[in-house]
Short mmCIF file of C-alpha atoms in Angstrom, two decimals:
data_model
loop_
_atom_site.label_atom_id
_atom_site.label_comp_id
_atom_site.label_asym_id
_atom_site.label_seq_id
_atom_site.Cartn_x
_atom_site.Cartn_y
_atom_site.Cartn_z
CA UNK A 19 0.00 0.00 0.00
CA UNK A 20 1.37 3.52 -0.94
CA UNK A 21 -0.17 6.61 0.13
CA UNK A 22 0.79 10.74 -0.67
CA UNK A 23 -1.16 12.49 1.79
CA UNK A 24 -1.71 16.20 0.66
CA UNK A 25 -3.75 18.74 -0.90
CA UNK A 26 -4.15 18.31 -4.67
CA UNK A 27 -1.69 21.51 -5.06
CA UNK A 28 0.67 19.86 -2.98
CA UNK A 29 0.67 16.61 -4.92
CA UNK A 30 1.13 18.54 -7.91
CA UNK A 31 4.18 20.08 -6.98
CA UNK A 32 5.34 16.95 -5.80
CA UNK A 33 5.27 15.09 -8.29
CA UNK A 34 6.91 17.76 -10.21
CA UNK A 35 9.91 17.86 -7.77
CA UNK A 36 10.08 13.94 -7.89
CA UNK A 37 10.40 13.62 -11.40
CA UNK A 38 12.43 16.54 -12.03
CA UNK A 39 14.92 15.84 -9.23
CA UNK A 40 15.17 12.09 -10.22
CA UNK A 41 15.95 12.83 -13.98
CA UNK A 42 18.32 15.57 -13.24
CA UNK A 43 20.30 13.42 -11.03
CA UNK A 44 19.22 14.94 -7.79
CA UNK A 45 21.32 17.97 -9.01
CA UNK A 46 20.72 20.38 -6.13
CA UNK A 47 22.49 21.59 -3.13
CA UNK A 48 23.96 19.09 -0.84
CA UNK A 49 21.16 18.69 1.45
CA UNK A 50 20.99 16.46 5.06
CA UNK A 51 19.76 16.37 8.52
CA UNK A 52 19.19 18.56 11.12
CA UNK A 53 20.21 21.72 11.97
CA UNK A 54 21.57 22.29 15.76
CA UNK A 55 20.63 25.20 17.79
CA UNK A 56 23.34 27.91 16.73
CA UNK A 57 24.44 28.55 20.32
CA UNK A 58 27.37 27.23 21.59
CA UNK A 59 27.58 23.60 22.51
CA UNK A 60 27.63 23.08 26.33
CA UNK A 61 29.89 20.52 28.64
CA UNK A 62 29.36 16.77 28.33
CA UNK A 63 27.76 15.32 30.83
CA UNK A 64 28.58 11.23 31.21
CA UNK A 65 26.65 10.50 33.95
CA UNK A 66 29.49 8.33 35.21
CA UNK A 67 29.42 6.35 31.89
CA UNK A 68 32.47 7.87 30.40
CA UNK A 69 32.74 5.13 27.54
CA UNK A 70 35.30 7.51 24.96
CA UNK A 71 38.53 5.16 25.56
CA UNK A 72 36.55 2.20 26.26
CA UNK A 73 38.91 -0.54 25.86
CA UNK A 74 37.16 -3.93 27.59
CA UNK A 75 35.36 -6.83 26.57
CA UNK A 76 32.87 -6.04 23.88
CA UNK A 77 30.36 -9.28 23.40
CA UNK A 78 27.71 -9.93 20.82
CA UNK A 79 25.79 -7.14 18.93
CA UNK A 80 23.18 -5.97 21.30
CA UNK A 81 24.81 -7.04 24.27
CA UNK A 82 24.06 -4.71 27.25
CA UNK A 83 27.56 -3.56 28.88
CA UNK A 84 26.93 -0.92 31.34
CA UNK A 85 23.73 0.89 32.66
CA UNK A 86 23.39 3.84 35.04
CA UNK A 87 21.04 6.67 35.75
CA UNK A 88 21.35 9.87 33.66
CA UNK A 89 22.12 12.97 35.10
CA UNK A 90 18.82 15.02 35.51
CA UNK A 91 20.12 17.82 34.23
CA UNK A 92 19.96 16.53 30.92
CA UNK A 93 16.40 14.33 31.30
CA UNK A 94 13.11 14.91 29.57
CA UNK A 95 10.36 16.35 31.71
CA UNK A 96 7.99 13.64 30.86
CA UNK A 97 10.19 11.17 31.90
CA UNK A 98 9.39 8.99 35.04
CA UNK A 99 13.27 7.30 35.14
CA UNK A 100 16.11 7.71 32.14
CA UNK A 101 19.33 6.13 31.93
CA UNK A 102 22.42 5.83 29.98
CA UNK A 103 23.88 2.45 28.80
CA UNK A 104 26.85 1.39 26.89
CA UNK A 105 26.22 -1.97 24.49
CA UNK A 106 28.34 -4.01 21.91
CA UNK A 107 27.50 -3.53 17.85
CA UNK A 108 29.50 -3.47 15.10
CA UNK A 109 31.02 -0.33 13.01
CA UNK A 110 31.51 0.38 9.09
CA UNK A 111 34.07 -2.28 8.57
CA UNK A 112 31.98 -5.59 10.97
CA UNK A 113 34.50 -5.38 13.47
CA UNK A 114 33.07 -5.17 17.15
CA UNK A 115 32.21 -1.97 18.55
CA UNK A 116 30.33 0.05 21.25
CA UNK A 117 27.68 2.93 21.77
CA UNK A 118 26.07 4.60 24.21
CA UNK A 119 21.75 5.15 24.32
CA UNK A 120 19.59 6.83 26.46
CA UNK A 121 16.46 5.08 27.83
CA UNK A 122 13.53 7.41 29.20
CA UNK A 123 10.92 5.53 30.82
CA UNK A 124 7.24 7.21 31.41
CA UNK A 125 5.82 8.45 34.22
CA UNK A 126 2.86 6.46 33.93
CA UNK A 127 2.65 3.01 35.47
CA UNK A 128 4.33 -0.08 32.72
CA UNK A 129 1.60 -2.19 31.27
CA UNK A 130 1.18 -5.76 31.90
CA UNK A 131 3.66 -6.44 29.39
CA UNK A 132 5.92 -3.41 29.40
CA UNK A 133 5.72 -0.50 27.52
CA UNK A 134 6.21 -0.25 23.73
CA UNK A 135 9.32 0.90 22.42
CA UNK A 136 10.04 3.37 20.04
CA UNK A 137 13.92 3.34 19.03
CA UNK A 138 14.88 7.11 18.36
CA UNK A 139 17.49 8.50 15.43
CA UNK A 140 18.99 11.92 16.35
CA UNK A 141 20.12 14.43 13.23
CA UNK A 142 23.33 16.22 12.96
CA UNK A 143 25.11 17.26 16.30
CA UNK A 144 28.87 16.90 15.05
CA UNK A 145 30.82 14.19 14.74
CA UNK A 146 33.51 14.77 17.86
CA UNK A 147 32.76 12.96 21.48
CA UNK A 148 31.47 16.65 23.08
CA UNK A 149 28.73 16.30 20.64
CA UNK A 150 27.08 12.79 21.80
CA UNK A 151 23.13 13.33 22.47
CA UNK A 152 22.91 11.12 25.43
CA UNK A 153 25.44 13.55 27.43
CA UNK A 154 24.18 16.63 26.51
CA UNK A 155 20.63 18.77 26.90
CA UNK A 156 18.17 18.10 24.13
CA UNK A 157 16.88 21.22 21.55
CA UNK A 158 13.56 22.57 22.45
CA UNK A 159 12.44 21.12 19.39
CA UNK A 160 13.60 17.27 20.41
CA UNK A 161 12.84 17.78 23.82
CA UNK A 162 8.92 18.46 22.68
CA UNK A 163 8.74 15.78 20.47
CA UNK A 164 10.10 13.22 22.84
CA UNK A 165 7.60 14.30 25.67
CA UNK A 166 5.22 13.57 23.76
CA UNK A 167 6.10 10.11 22.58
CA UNK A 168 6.58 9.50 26.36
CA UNK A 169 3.05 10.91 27.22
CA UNK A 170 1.51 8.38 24.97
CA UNK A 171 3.28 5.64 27.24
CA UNK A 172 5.67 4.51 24.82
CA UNK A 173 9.46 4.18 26.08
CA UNK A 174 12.22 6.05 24.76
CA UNK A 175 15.65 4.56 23.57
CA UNK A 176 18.31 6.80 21.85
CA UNK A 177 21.32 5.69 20.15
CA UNK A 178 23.85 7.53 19.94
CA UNK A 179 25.40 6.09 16.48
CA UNK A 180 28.65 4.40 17.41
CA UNK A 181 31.59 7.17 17.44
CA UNK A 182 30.17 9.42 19.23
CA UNK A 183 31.36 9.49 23.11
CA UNK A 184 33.33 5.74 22.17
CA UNK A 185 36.35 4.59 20.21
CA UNK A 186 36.48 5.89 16.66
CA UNK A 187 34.81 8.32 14.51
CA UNK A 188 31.40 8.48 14.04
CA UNK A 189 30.83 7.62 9.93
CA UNK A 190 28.38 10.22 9.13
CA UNK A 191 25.79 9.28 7.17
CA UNK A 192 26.70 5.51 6.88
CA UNK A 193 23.46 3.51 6.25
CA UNK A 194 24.77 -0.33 8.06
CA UNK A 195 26.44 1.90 11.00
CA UNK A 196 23.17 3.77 11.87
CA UNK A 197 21.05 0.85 11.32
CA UNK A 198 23.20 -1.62 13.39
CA UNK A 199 22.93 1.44 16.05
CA UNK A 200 19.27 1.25 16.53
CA UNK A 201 18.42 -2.03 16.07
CA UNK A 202 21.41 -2.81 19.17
CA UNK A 203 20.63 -0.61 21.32
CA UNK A 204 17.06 -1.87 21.56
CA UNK A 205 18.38 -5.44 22.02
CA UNK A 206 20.78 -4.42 24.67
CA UNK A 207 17.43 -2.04 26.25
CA UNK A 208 15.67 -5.27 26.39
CA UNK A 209 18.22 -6.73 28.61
CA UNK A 210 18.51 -3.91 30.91
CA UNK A 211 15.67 -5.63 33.71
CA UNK A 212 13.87 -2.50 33.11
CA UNK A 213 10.06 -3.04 31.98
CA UNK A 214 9.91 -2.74 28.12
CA UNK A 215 8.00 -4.66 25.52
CA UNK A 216 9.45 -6.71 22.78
CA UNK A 217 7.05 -4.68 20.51
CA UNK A 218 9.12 -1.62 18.84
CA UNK A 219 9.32 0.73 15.79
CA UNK A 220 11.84 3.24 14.92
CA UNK A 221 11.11 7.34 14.92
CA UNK A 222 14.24 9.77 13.40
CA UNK A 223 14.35 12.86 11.88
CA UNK A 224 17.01 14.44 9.34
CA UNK A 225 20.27 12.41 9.28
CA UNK A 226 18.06 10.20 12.18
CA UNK A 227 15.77 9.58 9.22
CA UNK A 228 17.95 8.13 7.15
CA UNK A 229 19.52 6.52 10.26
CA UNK A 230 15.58 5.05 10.37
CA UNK A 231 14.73 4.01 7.25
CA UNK A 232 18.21 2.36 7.08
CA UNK A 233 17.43 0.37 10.66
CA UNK A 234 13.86 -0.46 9.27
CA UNK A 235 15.30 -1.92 6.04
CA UNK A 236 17.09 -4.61 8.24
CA UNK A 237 15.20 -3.86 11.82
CA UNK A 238 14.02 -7.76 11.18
CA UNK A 239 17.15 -9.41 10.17
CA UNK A 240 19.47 -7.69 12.66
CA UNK A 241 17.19 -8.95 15.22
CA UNK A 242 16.29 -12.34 14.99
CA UNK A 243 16.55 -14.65 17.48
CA UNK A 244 16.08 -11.60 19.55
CA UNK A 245 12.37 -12.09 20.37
CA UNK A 246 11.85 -8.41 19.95
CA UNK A 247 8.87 -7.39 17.48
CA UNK A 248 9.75 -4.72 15.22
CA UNK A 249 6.87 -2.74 13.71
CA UNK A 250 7.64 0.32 11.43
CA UNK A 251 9.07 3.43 11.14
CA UNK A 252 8.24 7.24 11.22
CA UNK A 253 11.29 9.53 9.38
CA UNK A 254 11.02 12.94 8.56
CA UNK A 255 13.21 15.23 6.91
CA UNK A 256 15.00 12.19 5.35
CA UNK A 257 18.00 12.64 3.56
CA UNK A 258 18.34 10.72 0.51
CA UNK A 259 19.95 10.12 -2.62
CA UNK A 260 22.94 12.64 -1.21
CA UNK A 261 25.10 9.86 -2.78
CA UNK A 262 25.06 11.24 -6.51
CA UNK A 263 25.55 14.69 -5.27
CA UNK A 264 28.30 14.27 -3.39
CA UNK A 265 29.69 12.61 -6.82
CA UNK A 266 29.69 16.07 -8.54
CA UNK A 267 31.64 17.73 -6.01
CA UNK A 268 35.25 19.14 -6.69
CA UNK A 269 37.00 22.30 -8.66
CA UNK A 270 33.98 22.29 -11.29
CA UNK A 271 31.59 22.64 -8.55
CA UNK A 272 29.51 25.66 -8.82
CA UNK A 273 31.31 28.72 -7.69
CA UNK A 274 28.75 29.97 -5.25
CA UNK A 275 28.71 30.10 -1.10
CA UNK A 276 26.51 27.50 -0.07
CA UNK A 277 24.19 27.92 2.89
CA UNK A 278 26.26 27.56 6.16
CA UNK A 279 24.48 24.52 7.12
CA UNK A 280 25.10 22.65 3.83
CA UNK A 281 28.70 23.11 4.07
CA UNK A 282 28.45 21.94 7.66
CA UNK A 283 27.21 18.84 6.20
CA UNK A 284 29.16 18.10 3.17
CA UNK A 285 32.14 18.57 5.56
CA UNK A 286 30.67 15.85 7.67
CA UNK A 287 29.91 14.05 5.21
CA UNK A 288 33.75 13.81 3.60
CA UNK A 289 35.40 13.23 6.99
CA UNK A 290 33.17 10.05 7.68
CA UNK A 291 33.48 8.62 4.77
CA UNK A 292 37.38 8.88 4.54
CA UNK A 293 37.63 7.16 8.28
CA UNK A 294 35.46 4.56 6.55
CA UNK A 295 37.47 4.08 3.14
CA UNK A 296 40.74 5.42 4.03
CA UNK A 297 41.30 3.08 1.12
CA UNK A 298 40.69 5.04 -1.70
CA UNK A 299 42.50 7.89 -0.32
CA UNK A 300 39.66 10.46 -0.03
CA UNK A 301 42.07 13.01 2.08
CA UNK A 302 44.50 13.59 -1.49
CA UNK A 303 42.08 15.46 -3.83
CA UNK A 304 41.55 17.50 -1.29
CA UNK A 305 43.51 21.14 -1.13
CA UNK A 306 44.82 23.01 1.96
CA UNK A 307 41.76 24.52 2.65
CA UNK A 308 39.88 21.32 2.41
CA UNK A 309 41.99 19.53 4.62
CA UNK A 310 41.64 22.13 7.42
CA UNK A 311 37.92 21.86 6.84
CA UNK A 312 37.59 18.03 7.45
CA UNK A 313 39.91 18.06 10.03
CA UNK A 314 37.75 20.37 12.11
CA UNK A 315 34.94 18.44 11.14
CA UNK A 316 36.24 15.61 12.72
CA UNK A 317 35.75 17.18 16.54
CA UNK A 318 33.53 20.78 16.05
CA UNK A 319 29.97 19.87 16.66
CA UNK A 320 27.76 21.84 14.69
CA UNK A 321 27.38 25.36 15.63
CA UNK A 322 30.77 26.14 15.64
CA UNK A 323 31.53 24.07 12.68
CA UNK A 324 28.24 26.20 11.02
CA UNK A 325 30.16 28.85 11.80
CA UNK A 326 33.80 28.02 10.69
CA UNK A 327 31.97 27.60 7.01
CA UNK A 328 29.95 29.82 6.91
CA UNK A 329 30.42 31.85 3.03
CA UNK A 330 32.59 29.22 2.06
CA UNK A 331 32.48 27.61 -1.11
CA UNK A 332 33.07 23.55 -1.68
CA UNK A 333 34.48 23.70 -5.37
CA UNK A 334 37.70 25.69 -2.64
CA UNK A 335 38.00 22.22 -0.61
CA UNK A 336 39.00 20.14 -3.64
CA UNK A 337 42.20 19.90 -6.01
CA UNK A 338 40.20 17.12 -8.32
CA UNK A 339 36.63 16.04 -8.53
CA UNK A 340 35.70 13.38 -6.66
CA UNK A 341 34.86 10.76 -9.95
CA UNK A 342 38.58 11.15 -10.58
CA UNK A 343 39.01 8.40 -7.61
CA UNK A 344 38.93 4.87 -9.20
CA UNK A 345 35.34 3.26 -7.55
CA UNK A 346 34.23 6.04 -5.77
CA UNK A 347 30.61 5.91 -7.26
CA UNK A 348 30.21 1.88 -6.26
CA UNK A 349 31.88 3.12 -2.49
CA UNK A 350 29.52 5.94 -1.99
CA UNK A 351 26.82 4.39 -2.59
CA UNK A 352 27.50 1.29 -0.32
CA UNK A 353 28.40 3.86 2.66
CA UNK A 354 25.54 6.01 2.54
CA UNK A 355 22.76 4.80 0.51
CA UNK A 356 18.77 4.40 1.71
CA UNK A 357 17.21 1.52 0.74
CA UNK A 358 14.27 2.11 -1.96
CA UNK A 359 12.80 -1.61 -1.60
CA UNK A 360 13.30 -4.74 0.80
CA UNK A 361 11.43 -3.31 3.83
CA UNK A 362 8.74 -5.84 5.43
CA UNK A 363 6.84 -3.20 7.57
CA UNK A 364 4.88 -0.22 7.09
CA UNK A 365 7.02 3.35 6.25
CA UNK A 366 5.75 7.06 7.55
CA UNK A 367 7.50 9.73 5.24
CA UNK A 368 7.12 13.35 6.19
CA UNK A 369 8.33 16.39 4.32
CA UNK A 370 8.10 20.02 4.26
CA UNK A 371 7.94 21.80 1.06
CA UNK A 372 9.57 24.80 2.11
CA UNK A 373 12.63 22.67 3.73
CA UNK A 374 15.82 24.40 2.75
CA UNK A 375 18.06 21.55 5.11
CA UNK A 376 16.31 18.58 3.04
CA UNK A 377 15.13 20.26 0.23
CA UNK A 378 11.63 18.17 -1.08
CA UNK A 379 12.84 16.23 -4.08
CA UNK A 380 15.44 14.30 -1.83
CA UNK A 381 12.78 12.68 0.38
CA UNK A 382 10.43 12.59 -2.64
CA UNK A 383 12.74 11.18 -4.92
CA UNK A 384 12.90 8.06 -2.26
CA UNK A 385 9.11 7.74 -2.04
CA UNK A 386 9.20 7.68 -5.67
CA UNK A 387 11.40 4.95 -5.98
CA UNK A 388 9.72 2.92 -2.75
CA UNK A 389 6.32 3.22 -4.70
CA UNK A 390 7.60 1.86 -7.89
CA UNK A 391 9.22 -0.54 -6.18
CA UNK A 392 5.98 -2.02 -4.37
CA UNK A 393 7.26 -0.88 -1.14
CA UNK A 394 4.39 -0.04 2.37
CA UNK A 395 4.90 3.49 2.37
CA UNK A 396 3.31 6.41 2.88
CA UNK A 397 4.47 10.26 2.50
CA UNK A 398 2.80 13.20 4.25
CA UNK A 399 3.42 16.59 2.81
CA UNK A 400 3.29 19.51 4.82
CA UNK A 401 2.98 22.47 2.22
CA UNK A 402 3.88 25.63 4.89
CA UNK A 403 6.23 23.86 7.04
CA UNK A 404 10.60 24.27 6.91
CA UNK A 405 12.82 20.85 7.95
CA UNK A 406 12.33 21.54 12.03
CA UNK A 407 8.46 22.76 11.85
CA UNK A 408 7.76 19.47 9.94
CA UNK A 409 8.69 17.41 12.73
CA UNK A 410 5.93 18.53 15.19
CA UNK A 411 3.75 19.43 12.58
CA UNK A 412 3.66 15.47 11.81
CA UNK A 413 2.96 14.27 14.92
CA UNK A 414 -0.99 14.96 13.98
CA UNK A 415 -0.24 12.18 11.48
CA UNK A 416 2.52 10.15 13.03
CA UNK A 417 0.64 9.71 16.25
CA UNK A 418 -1.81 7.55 14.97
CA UNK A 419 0.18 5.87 12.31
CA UNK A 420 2.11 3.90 15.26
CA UNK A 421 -0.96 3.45 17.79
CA UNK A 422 -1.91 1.57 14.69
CA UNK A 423 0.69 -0.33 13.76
CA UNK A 424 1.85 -0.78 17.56
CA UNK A 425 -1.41 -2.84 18.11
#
């Protein structure tokens, strides 16, 4: 079943966007998740889980490691208990690994059989340890949202990708290290004691929404034998198809500044996916300038990295296009692709028409490709709203999309 949810305007200009973005190649601006609050990042707080030069046993994927409370200075209001746990996955290359979560519990009484679980998928805070979710102060925007997913009883659990606040760098964008994020962290939730149901879907916004679609695609595989009971998935804002623009970046790039954010992004984007290929050498077509760029990247979370780029121009960061590196296209695509087919539960797509973060023909270009592909998806347009209004705006949708499917 596919479904685009809008007013006949809307569709119109949808479909227009879909079509033109998909035979042009998705040739717009680099475009991905979301945008941070612009003031300046505060302190890490670890809640005495400290995990960044974690060095001990590591276990399955999903194995639960560590648990403690989280510091209330960085809770949710809604939330009756929270904690912060450290659990075994794997990273880009399938080597064993570790990331933190945060689990918020609500402050109504568990059902008989625990409450439901939704998995959430942060966007863009940075890429350096100081910028890891579960130690820091969620945006007004996020903390909203959450409270309300916790005042319709549903539990709370929030990866923080693996990278960020453990060993390594987080690989930005990279579809099988977000989804093996989420679906872990659940499993290791679910062996925590605390009372949570086996039943569970996945909620992310911005680089979280392609961090959810990319969970949902293998949410069932990942977790067999598991006895957890995945569901579906709610993304908005969801980058997609980024792949093939990152392709056309280099000296021929167009010679224009770039909003502040999208050069926050392609930044992040470059230094992730050189940690993950060092391979193919992504660090020599890159000039001076470029260098210094990724190497901030690397530790600034995002408002002062918005702020080291801001007027810069990308076609400055590179000495030869990317194509000129033998495989590139076949490696980009295997780090940070979405999925257009394969999923075996149902999809909630959101999108604001007026998003300048995620401009519309990246998610719509997706749903275009799910519904020719036969996939259970359905895309909500919301004609008025940017990339952070659309979030809340969507929870008059999302809200009973997953008391639905969490029946």
């Amino acid at each position: 079943m596919t479904k685009l949810l809008l007013p006949r305007l809307g569709r119109r200009l949808v479909v227009a966007s879909a079509v033109v973005a998909t035979a042009a190649g998705l040739s717009v601006a680099v475009a991905a998740p979301a945008r941070a609050d612009d003031s300046a990042t505060p302190a890490a707080v670890w809640s005495g889980l400290d995990a960044r030069d974690y060095s001990g046993p590591i276990g399955a994927p999903g194995t639960l490691l560590t648990k403690t409370a989280l510091d209330p200075s960085i809770g949710l209001s809604s939330a009756g208990s929270a904690y912060r746990v450290l659990y075994a996955t794997t990273d880009f290359n399938d080597r064993p690994a570790v990331s933190t979560a945060a689990i918020f519990l609500p402050k109504k009484a568990a059902p008989k059989n625990g409450y439901k679980v939704i998995a959430w998928a942060h966007g863009t805070t940075g890429l350096g340890d100081g910028c890891t979710p579960s130690a820091l102060p969620r945006s007004d925007r996020d903390t909203a949202y959450l409270n309300h997913w916790l005042d319709q009883g549903y539990a709370v659990v929030g990866t923080d990708y693996v990278g960020l606040g453990t060993p390594g760098l987080m690989n930005y964008l990279s579809s099988k290290v977000q989804a093996h994020s989420i679906v872990d962290s659940v499993k290791a939730a679910s062996h925590t004691g605390l009372p949570l149901s086996k039943t569970w879907a996945i909620v992310g916004q911005s680089q979280g929404a392609s961090a959810a679609l990319n969970g949902a695609r293998w949410a069932t595989a990942y977790s067999r034998g598991s006895g957890l009971d995945y569901r579906g998935v709610v993304s908005t804002g969801t980058p997609a198809n980024i792949e093939h623009i990152v392709m056309q970046a280099g000296p021929g790039f167009p010679p224009v500044a770039l909003p502040a954010g999208l050069n926050t992004y392609a930044a992040y984007i470059w230094a992730g996916f050189a940690d993950a290929r060092p391979d193919l050498k992504p660090m020599s077509i890159l000039t001076r300038e470029g260098r210094r760029i990724v190497a901030a990247a690397q530790t600034k979370c995002y408002a002062e990295m918005h702020s080291m780029v801001e007027g810069a121009k990308v076609r400055d960061w590179f000495s030869k296009p990317v194509s000129s590196i033998p495989g590139v296209q076949g490696a980009l695509v295997n780090y940070m692709s979405t999925p257009y087919r394969g999923y075996d539960r149902p999809i909630f797509m959101g999108q604001g028409l007026v998003d300048t973060d995620v401009p519309a023909p990246s998610a719509l270009s997706l749903y275009a490709q799910m519904v020719a592909n036969g996939q259970p998806v359905e895309m909500h347009v919301y004609p008025t709203k940017d990339h952070s209004g659309t979030v809340l705006a969507s929870m008059k949708d999302s809200t009973p999309f997953l008391a639905r499917i969490m029946r």
